[in-house]
CSV table of C-alpha atoms in Angstrom, one decimal:
chain,number,residue,atom,x,y,z
A,1,MET,CA,77.5,-63.3,-5.2
A,2,PRO,CA,80.8,-64.5,-5.0
A,3,LYS,CA,83.6,-62.0,-5.4
A,4,ALA,CA,85.0,-63.8,-8.3
A,5,ALA,CA,81.5,-63.6,-10.0
A,6,GLN,CA,81.4,-60.0,-9.1
A,7,LEU,CA,84.7,-59.2,-10.6
A,8,THR,CA,83.5,-61.0,-13.8
A,9,PHE,CA,80.6,-58.5,-14.3
A,10,ILE,CA,81.8,-55.3,-12.7
A,11,VAL,CA,85.6,-55.2,-14.5
A,12,PRO,CA,84.1,-55.5,-18.1
A,13,ALA,CA,81.2,-53.1,-17.1
A,14,ILE,CA,83.9,-50.5,-16.1
A,15,ILE,CA,86.0,-51.0,-19.0
A,16,LEU,CA,83.0,-50.6,-21.5
A,17,PHE,CA,81.8,-47.3,-19.5
A,18,ILE,CA,85.5,-46.1,-20.1
A,19,PHE,CA,84.9,-46.7,-23.9
A,20,LEU,CA,81.7,-45.1,-23.9
A,21,PHE,CA,82.7,-42.2,-21.6
A,22,ALA,CA,85.8,-41.5,-24.0
A,23,VAL,CA,83.7,-41.3,-27.1
A,24,MET,CA,81.4,-38.5,-25.8
A,25,PRO,CA,83.4,-35.6,-27.3
A,26,VAL,CA,82.9,-37.4,-30.7
A,27,LEU,CA,79.1,-37.9,-30.1
A,28,LEU,CA,78.3,-34.6,-28.7
A,29,HIS,CA,79.1,-31.5,-30.7
A,30,THR,CA,78.2,-28.2,-31.4
A,31,ASP,CA,76.5,-26.8,-34.6
A,32,PRO,CA,78.7,-24.3,-35.9
A,33,VAL,CA,75.7,-22.3,-37.2
A,34,SER,CA,73.1,-22.7,-34.6
A,35,GLY,CA,75.2,-23.3,-31.7
A,36,SER,CA,73.0,-26.0,-30.6
A,37,PHE,CA,74.3,-29.5,-29.6
A,38,GLN,CA,73.9,-32.4,-31.9
A,39,LEU,CA,74.6,-36.1,-31.7
A,40,SER,CA,76.8,-37.9,-34.1
A,41,TRP,CA,76.1,-41.6,-33.7
A,42,LYS,CA,77.8,-42.5,-36.9
A,43,ALA,CA,81.0,-40.7,-36.0
A,44,ALA,CA,80.8,-42.2,-32.6
A,45,ALA,CA,80.4,-45.6,-33.6
A,46,GLY,CA,83.2,-45.3,-36.3
A,47,THR,CA,85.5,-44.0,-33.4
A,48,PHE,CA,84.6,-46.8,-31.2
A,49,THR,CA,84.9,-49.8,-33.7
A,50,GLY,CA,88.2,-47.9,-35.2
A,51,TYR,CA,89.9,-48.3,-31.9
A,52,PHE,CA,89.4,-52.1,-32.1
A,53,SER,CA,90.5,-52.3,-35.7
A,54,GLY,CA,93.6,-50.6,-35.0
A,55,ILE,CA,94.7,-52.7,-32.2
A,56,GLU,CA,96.3,-55.2,-34.6
A,57,ASN,CA,98.5,-53.0,-36.7
A,58,GLY,CA,98.9,-50.7,-33.6
A,59,GLU,CA,97.5,-47.4,-34.8
A,60,SER,CA,95.3,-47.5,-31.5
A,61,PHE,CA,98.5,-46.9,-29.7
A,62,ARG,CA,99.9,-44.1,-31.7
A,63,PHE,CA,99.3,-40.2,-30.8
A,64,TYR,CA,100.1,-37.0,-31.7
A,65,ALA,CA,101.8,-34.7,-29.1
A,66,GLY,CA,102.3,-31.5,-31.1
A,67,GLU,CA,103.2,-32.2,-34.6
A,68,ASN,CA,104.9,-35.5,-33.7
A,69,GLU,CA,103.4,-38.8,-33.6
A,70,TYR,CA,104.6,-41.2,-31.0
A,71,SER,CA,103.8,-44.5,-29.3
A,72,PHE,CA,101.7,-44.9,-26.1
A,73,TRP,CA,103.8,-47.7,-25.2
A,74,GLU,CA,107.1,-45.5,-25.4
A,75,TRP,CA,105.4,-42.7,-23.2
A,76,ILE,CA,103.5,-44.4,-20.6
A,77,GLY,CA,106.1,-45.8,-18.4
A,78,PRO,CA,107.5,-42.9,-16.8
A,79,PHE,CA,104.0,-41.3,-16.5
A,80,PHE,CA,102.7,-44.6,-15.0
A,81,LEU,CA,105.5,-44.8,-12.6
A,82,ASN,CA,105.0,-41.1,-11.6
A,83,SER,CA,101.4,-41.9,-10.7
A,84,PHE,CA,102.1,-44.8,-9.1
A,85,TYR,CA,104.7,-43.4,-6.7
A,86,TYR,CA,101.8,-40.9,-5.5
A,87,VAL,CA,99.0,-43.4,-5.3
A,88,SER,CA,100.9,-46.0,-3.3
A,89,ALA,CA,102.3,-43.4,-1.0
A,90,ALA,CA,98.9,-41.7,-0.5
A,91,GLY,CA,97.4,-45.3,0.2
A,92,ILE,CA,100.0,-46.7,2.5
A,93,ALA,CA,100.7,-43.3,4.4
A,94,GLY,CA,97.3,-42.0,4.3
A,95,THR,CA,95.9,-45.3,5.7
A,96,ALA,CA,98.4,-45.8,8.4
A,97,ILE,CA,98.3,-42.1,9.6
A,98,GLY,CA,94.5,-42.5,9.2
A,99,ILE,CA,94.3,-45.4,11.5
A,100,PHE,CA,96.5,-44.4,14.3
A,101,ALA,CA,95.5,-40.9,14.3
A,102,GLY,CA,91.8,-42.0,14.1
A,103,ILE,CA,92.6,-44.2,17.4
A,104,TYR,CA,94.1,-41.3,19.1
A,105,PHE,CA,91.0,-39.3,18.4
A,106,ALA,CA,88.6,-42.1,19.6
A,107,VAL,CA,90.0,-42.3,22.9
A,108,SER,CA,91.2,-38.6,23.7
A,109,LYS,CA,89.6,-35.4,24.3
A,110,ALA,CA,91.4,-33.4,21.5
A,111,GLY,CA,88.3,-31.3,20.4
A,112,TRP,CA,90.2,-28.5,18.6
A,113,MET,CA,92.1,-31.3,16.6
A,114,LYS,CA,89.0,-33.0,15.5
A,115,GLY,CA,87.4,-29.6,14.5
A,116,ILE,CA,90.6,-29.1,12.4
A,117,VAL,CA,90.0,-32.5,10.9
A,118,ASP,CA,86.3,-31.9,10.2
A,119,PHE,CA,87.2,-28.5,8.7
A,120,ILE,CA,89.7,-30.0,6.3
A,121,GLY,CA,87.2,-32.7,5.3
A,122,SER,CA,84.6,-30.1,4.4
A,123,LEU,CA,87.0,-28.7,1.8
A,124,PRO,CA,87.0,-29.6,-1.9
A,125,ASP,CA,90.4,-31.4,-3.1
A,126,PHE,CA,91.5,-28.4,-5.3
A,127,VAL,CA,91.0,-26.0,-2.6
A,128,VAL,CA,93.2,-28.0,-0.1
A,129,VAL,CA,95.8,-27.9,-3.0
A,130,LEU,CA,95.4,-24.4,-3.5
A,131,LEU,CA,95.8,-23.5,0.2
A,132,LEU,CA,98.9,-25.6,0.4
A,133,GLN,CA,100.5,-23.6,-2.6
A,134,PHE,CA,99.4,-20.3,-1.0
A,135,GLY,CA,101.0,-21.2,2.2
A,136,ILE,CA,104.4,-22.1,0.6
A,137,VAL,CA,104.2,-18.8,-1.4
A,138,LEU,CA,103.3,-16.9,1.7
A,139,ILE,CA,106.3,-18.3,3.8
A,140,ALA,CA,108.6,-17.7,0.9
A,141,ARG,CA,107.6,-14.1,0.6
A,142,GLU,CA,107.8,-13.5,4.3
A,143,THR,CA,110.9,-15.5,5.1
A,144,GLY,CA,112.8,-15.7,1.7
A,145,VAL,CA,112.7,-19.7,2.4
A,146,VAL,CA,111.2,-21.8,-0.3
A,147,LEU,CA,110.3,-24.9,1.7
A,148,PHE,CA,108.9,-27.0,-1.2
A,149,GLU,CA,108.2,-26.2,-5.2
A,150,VAL,CA,104.8,-24.9,-5.6
A,151,ALA,CA,104.7,-26.6,-9.3
A,152,THR,CA,106.9,-28.4,-11.7
A,153,LEU,CA,108.2,-25.7,-14.2
A,154,ASN,CA,111.0,-27.7,-15.4
A,155,SER,CA,112.2,-31.4,-15.3
A,156,ASP,CA,115.4,-30.2,-13.3
A,157,GLU,CA,113.2,-29.0,-10.2
A,158,PRO,CA,110.1,-31.2,-10.1
A,159,ALA,CA,107.5,-30.7,-7.5
A,160,VAL,CA,107.8,-33.8,-5.4
A,161,MET,CA,107.1,-33.0,-1.5
A,162,LEU,CA,104.0,-30.6,-2.0
A,163,PRO,CA,102.2,-32.9,-4.2
A,164,LEU,CA,102.9,-36.0,-1.9
A,165,ILE,CA,101.7,-33.9,1.2
A,166,ALA,CA,98.3,-33.0,-0.8
A,167,MET,CA,98.0,-36.6,-2.0
A,168,ILE,CA,98.2,-38.0,1.8
A,169,ILE,CA,96.2,-35.3,3.4
A,170,ILE,CA,92.7,-35.9,1.8
A,171,PRO,CA,92.7,-39.8,2.1
A,172,ALA,CA,94.3,-39.6,5.8
A,173,ASN,CA,91.6,-37.3,6.7
A,174,TYR,CA,88.7,-39.8,5.5
A,175,MET,CA,90.5,-42.5,7.3
A,176,ILE,CA,90.9,-40.5,10.4
A,177,ARG,CA,87.1,-39.6,10.7
A,178,ASN,CA,86.0,-43.3,9.7
A,179,VAL,CA,88.3,-44.8,12.0
A,180,ALA,CA,87.4,-42.7,15.0
A,181,MET,CA,83.9,-43.4,14.6
A,182,GLN,CA,84.4,-47.2,14.3
A,183,MET,CA,86.7,-47.1,17.2
A,184,SER,CA,84.4,-45.2,19.3
A,185,LEU,CA,81.6,-47.7,18.9
A,186,THR,CA,83.7,-50.9,19.2
A,187,LEU,CA,84.9,-49.8,22.7
A,188,LYS,CA,81.5,-49.8,23.8
A,189,GLU,CA,81.0,-53.4,23.0
A,190,ASP,CA,80.7,-55.9,25.9
A,191,TYR,CA,83.6,-57.7,25.1
A,192,ILE,CA,85.8,-54.7,25.6
A,193,GLY,CA,84.0,-54.4,29.2
A,194,ASN,CA,84.9,-58.1,29.8
A,195,ALA,CA,88.7,-57.2,28.7
A,196,LYS,CA,88.7,-54.2,31.2
A,197,ALA,CA,87.2,-56.4,34.0
A,198,ARG,CA,90.0,-58.9,33.4
A,199,GLY,CA,92.3,-56.2,34.3
A,200,LEU,CA,94.0,-55.9,30.8
A,201,GLY,CA,96.0,-52.9,29.9
A,202,ARG,CA,94.4,-50.1,27.9
A,203,MET,CA,96.9,-50.0,25.1
A,204,TYR,CA,96.6,-53.7,24.8
A,205,ILE,CA,92.6,-53.7,24.5
A,206,ILE,CA,92.8,-50.9,22.0
A,207,PHE,CA,95.4,-52.6,19.8
A,208,PHE,CA,94.6,-56.4,20.3
A,209,HIS,CA,91.0,-56.5,21.0
A,210,ALA,CA,89.3,-53.4,19.4
A,211,LEU,CA,91.6,-52.7,16.4
A,212,PRO,CA,91.3,-56.2,14.9
A,213,ASN,CA,87.4,-55.8,14.8
A,214,VAL,CA,87.9,-52.3,13.4
A,215,LEU,CA,89.7,-53.5,10.4
A,216,PRO,CA,87.1,-55.3,8.7
A,217,TYR,CA,85.2,-52.0,8.4
A,218,ILE,CA,88.3,-50.4,6.9
A,219,LYS,CA,88.7,-53.1,4.3
A,220,GLY,CA,84.9,-52.9,3.3
A,221,ASP,CA,85.5,-49.2,2.5
A,222,LEU,CA,88.5,-49.4,0.7
A,223,HIS,CA,87.1,-48.9,-2.8
A,224,LYS,CA,85.7,-45.5,-1.5
A,225,LEU,CA,89.2,-44.7,-0.4
A,226,MET,CA,90.5,-45.7,-3.5
A,227,GLY,CA,88.1,-43.5,-5.3
A,228,ILE,CA,89.2,-40.4,-3.2
A,229,ILE,CA,92.8,-41.1,-4.0
A,230,MET,CA,92.4,-41.5,-7.6
A,231,GLY,CA,90.0,-38.5,-8.0
A,232,ASN,CA,92.7,-36.5,-5.8
A,233,LEU,CA,95.5,-37.7,-8.4
A,234,PHE,CA,93.7,-36.0,-11.2
A,235,ILE,CA,93.7,-32.6,-9.4
A,236,VAL,CA,97.1,-32.9,-7.9
A,237,GLU,CA,98.9,-33.7,-11.2
A,238,TYR,CA,97.2,-31.0,-13.0
A,239,LEU,CA,97.6,-28.4,-10.6
A,240,PHE,CA,101.4,-29.0,-9.9
A,241,ASN,CA,101.9,-29.7,-13.4
A,242,ASN,CA,103.2,-33.2,-12.6
A,243,ASN,CA,103.8,-35.7,-15.5
A,244,GLY,CA,101.6,-38.6,-14.5
A,245,ILE,CA,99.0,-40.3,-16.3
A,246,SER,CA,96.3,-37.7,-16.0
A,247,MET,CA,98.6,-35.0,-17.6
A,248,LEU,CA,99.3,-37.4,-20.5
A,249,ILE,CA,95.3,-37.5,-21.1
A,250,PHE,CA,94.9,-33.7,-20.4
A,251,THR,CA,97.8,-32.4,-22.6
A,252,ASN,CA,97.2,-34.7,-25.7
A,253,ALA,CA,93.4,-35.6,-25.8
A,254,PHE,CA,93.0,-32.6,-28.1
A,255,SER,CA,95.9,-31.7,-30.6
A,256,GLY,CA,95.9,-30.0,-34.0
A,257,HIS,CA,94.8,-33.2,-35.5
A,258,GLY,CA,91.5,-33.1,-33.3
A,259,TYR,CA,90.2,-35.1,-30.5
A,260,GLN,CA,92.3,-38.1,-29.8
A,261,TYR,CA,90.2,-40.9,-28.6
A,262,ASP,CA,92.8,-43.5,-28.5
A,263,ILE,CA,95.1,-41.7,-25.9
A,264,VAL,CA,92.2,-40.9,-23.7
A,265,VAL,CA,91.2,-44.7,-23.8
A,266,ASN,CA,94.6,-46.1,-23.2
A,267,GLY,CA,95.2,-43.4,-20.4
A,268,LEU,CA,92.1,-44.3,-18.7
A,269,LEU,CA,92.7,-48.1,-19.0
A,270,ALA,CA,96.1,-47.5,-17.3
A,271,PHE,CA,94.1,-45.5,-14.4
A,272,LEU,CA,92.2,-48.5,-13.9
A,273,VAL,CA,95.5,-50.9,-13.9
A,274,LEU,CA,96.8,-48.3,-11.3
A,275,TYR,CA,93.5,-48.6,-9.2
A,276,GLY,CA,94.0,-52.2,-9.1
A,277,ILE,CA,97.7,-52.2,-8.1
A,278,GLY,CA,96.8,-49.3,-5.4
A,279,TYR,CA,93.7,-51.3,-4.1
A,280,ALA,CA,96.0,-54.6,-3.7
A,281,ILE,CA,98.9,-52.5,-1.9
A,282,ILE,CA,96.6,-51.1,0.6
A,283,ARG,CA,94.9,-54.6,1.2
A,284,ALA,CA,98.4,-56.4,1.8
A,285,PHE,CA,99.2,-53.3,4.1
A,286,LEU,CA,96.0,-53.9,6.1
A,287,PHE,CA,96.4,-57.9,6.0
A,288,ALA,CA,100.0,-57.4,7.4
A,289,LEU,CA,98.8,-54.8,10.0
A,290,GLY,CA,96.1,-57.5,11.1
A,291,LYS,CA,98.7,-60.1,11.7
A,292,VAL,CA,100.8,-57.7,13.8
A,293,PHE,CA,97.9,-57.1,16.2
A,294,LEU,CA,96.2,-60.8,15.8
A,295,ARG,CA,95.8,-62.0,19.2
């Protein structure tokens, strides 16, 4: 199936999934007397259709933060840019580190370093974040030097570097293992042997013969990489208390006025846009990298 046809089907399906997923807290609720789960189809349908009827008059883009009502469009800009900063940095830096470190692991015998990479890859995302925070606290306690802020407690001292490190480590770790495996397989191909027989240098063979043939595998795995980055973004923004899109959803989904379906849908749609932009950035980076090492 052509990619255009795939997008025509996949994108509406994802958007529909967002609307249905966001309505689950309305559909599923607990009976206060029996404590059992009940399905409120009528309430869910009303919430679902109410969003579309409120688009024209702007009600679907209003939400409560505390007791005050705000416009989603007035708030989304700074939150989106903050999330975009981490997604784009994680995408480019994680991919670059993953590719070149993966090449190094494929051609070297650094077994202990591979062991560290495999160990980090076995840890859940939130454990990696907590270990980074614990390490900074431990260093501060022993030396009195606070290397990085471990969480954003106020707007004057936001946590920037540690969330950035956490965002880069996980996709870079995934990319290192993927590239190392593909590079190891590529270096065993016959055309690599022919290049060696012609007397070409080792680095030339790796970067101008093997790497261009590894890049298509990386491009084919980009959606999984973006899924890792976006899932990591939820965890990083929550644990570091950073004002990104996920925190906009987390802090305002439920308020004194009840469950706010509109802000959840709008926030998740903003995540979808961010996913598309992040994917395009990494594709552009890989395209440029391919041009650099094109024979």
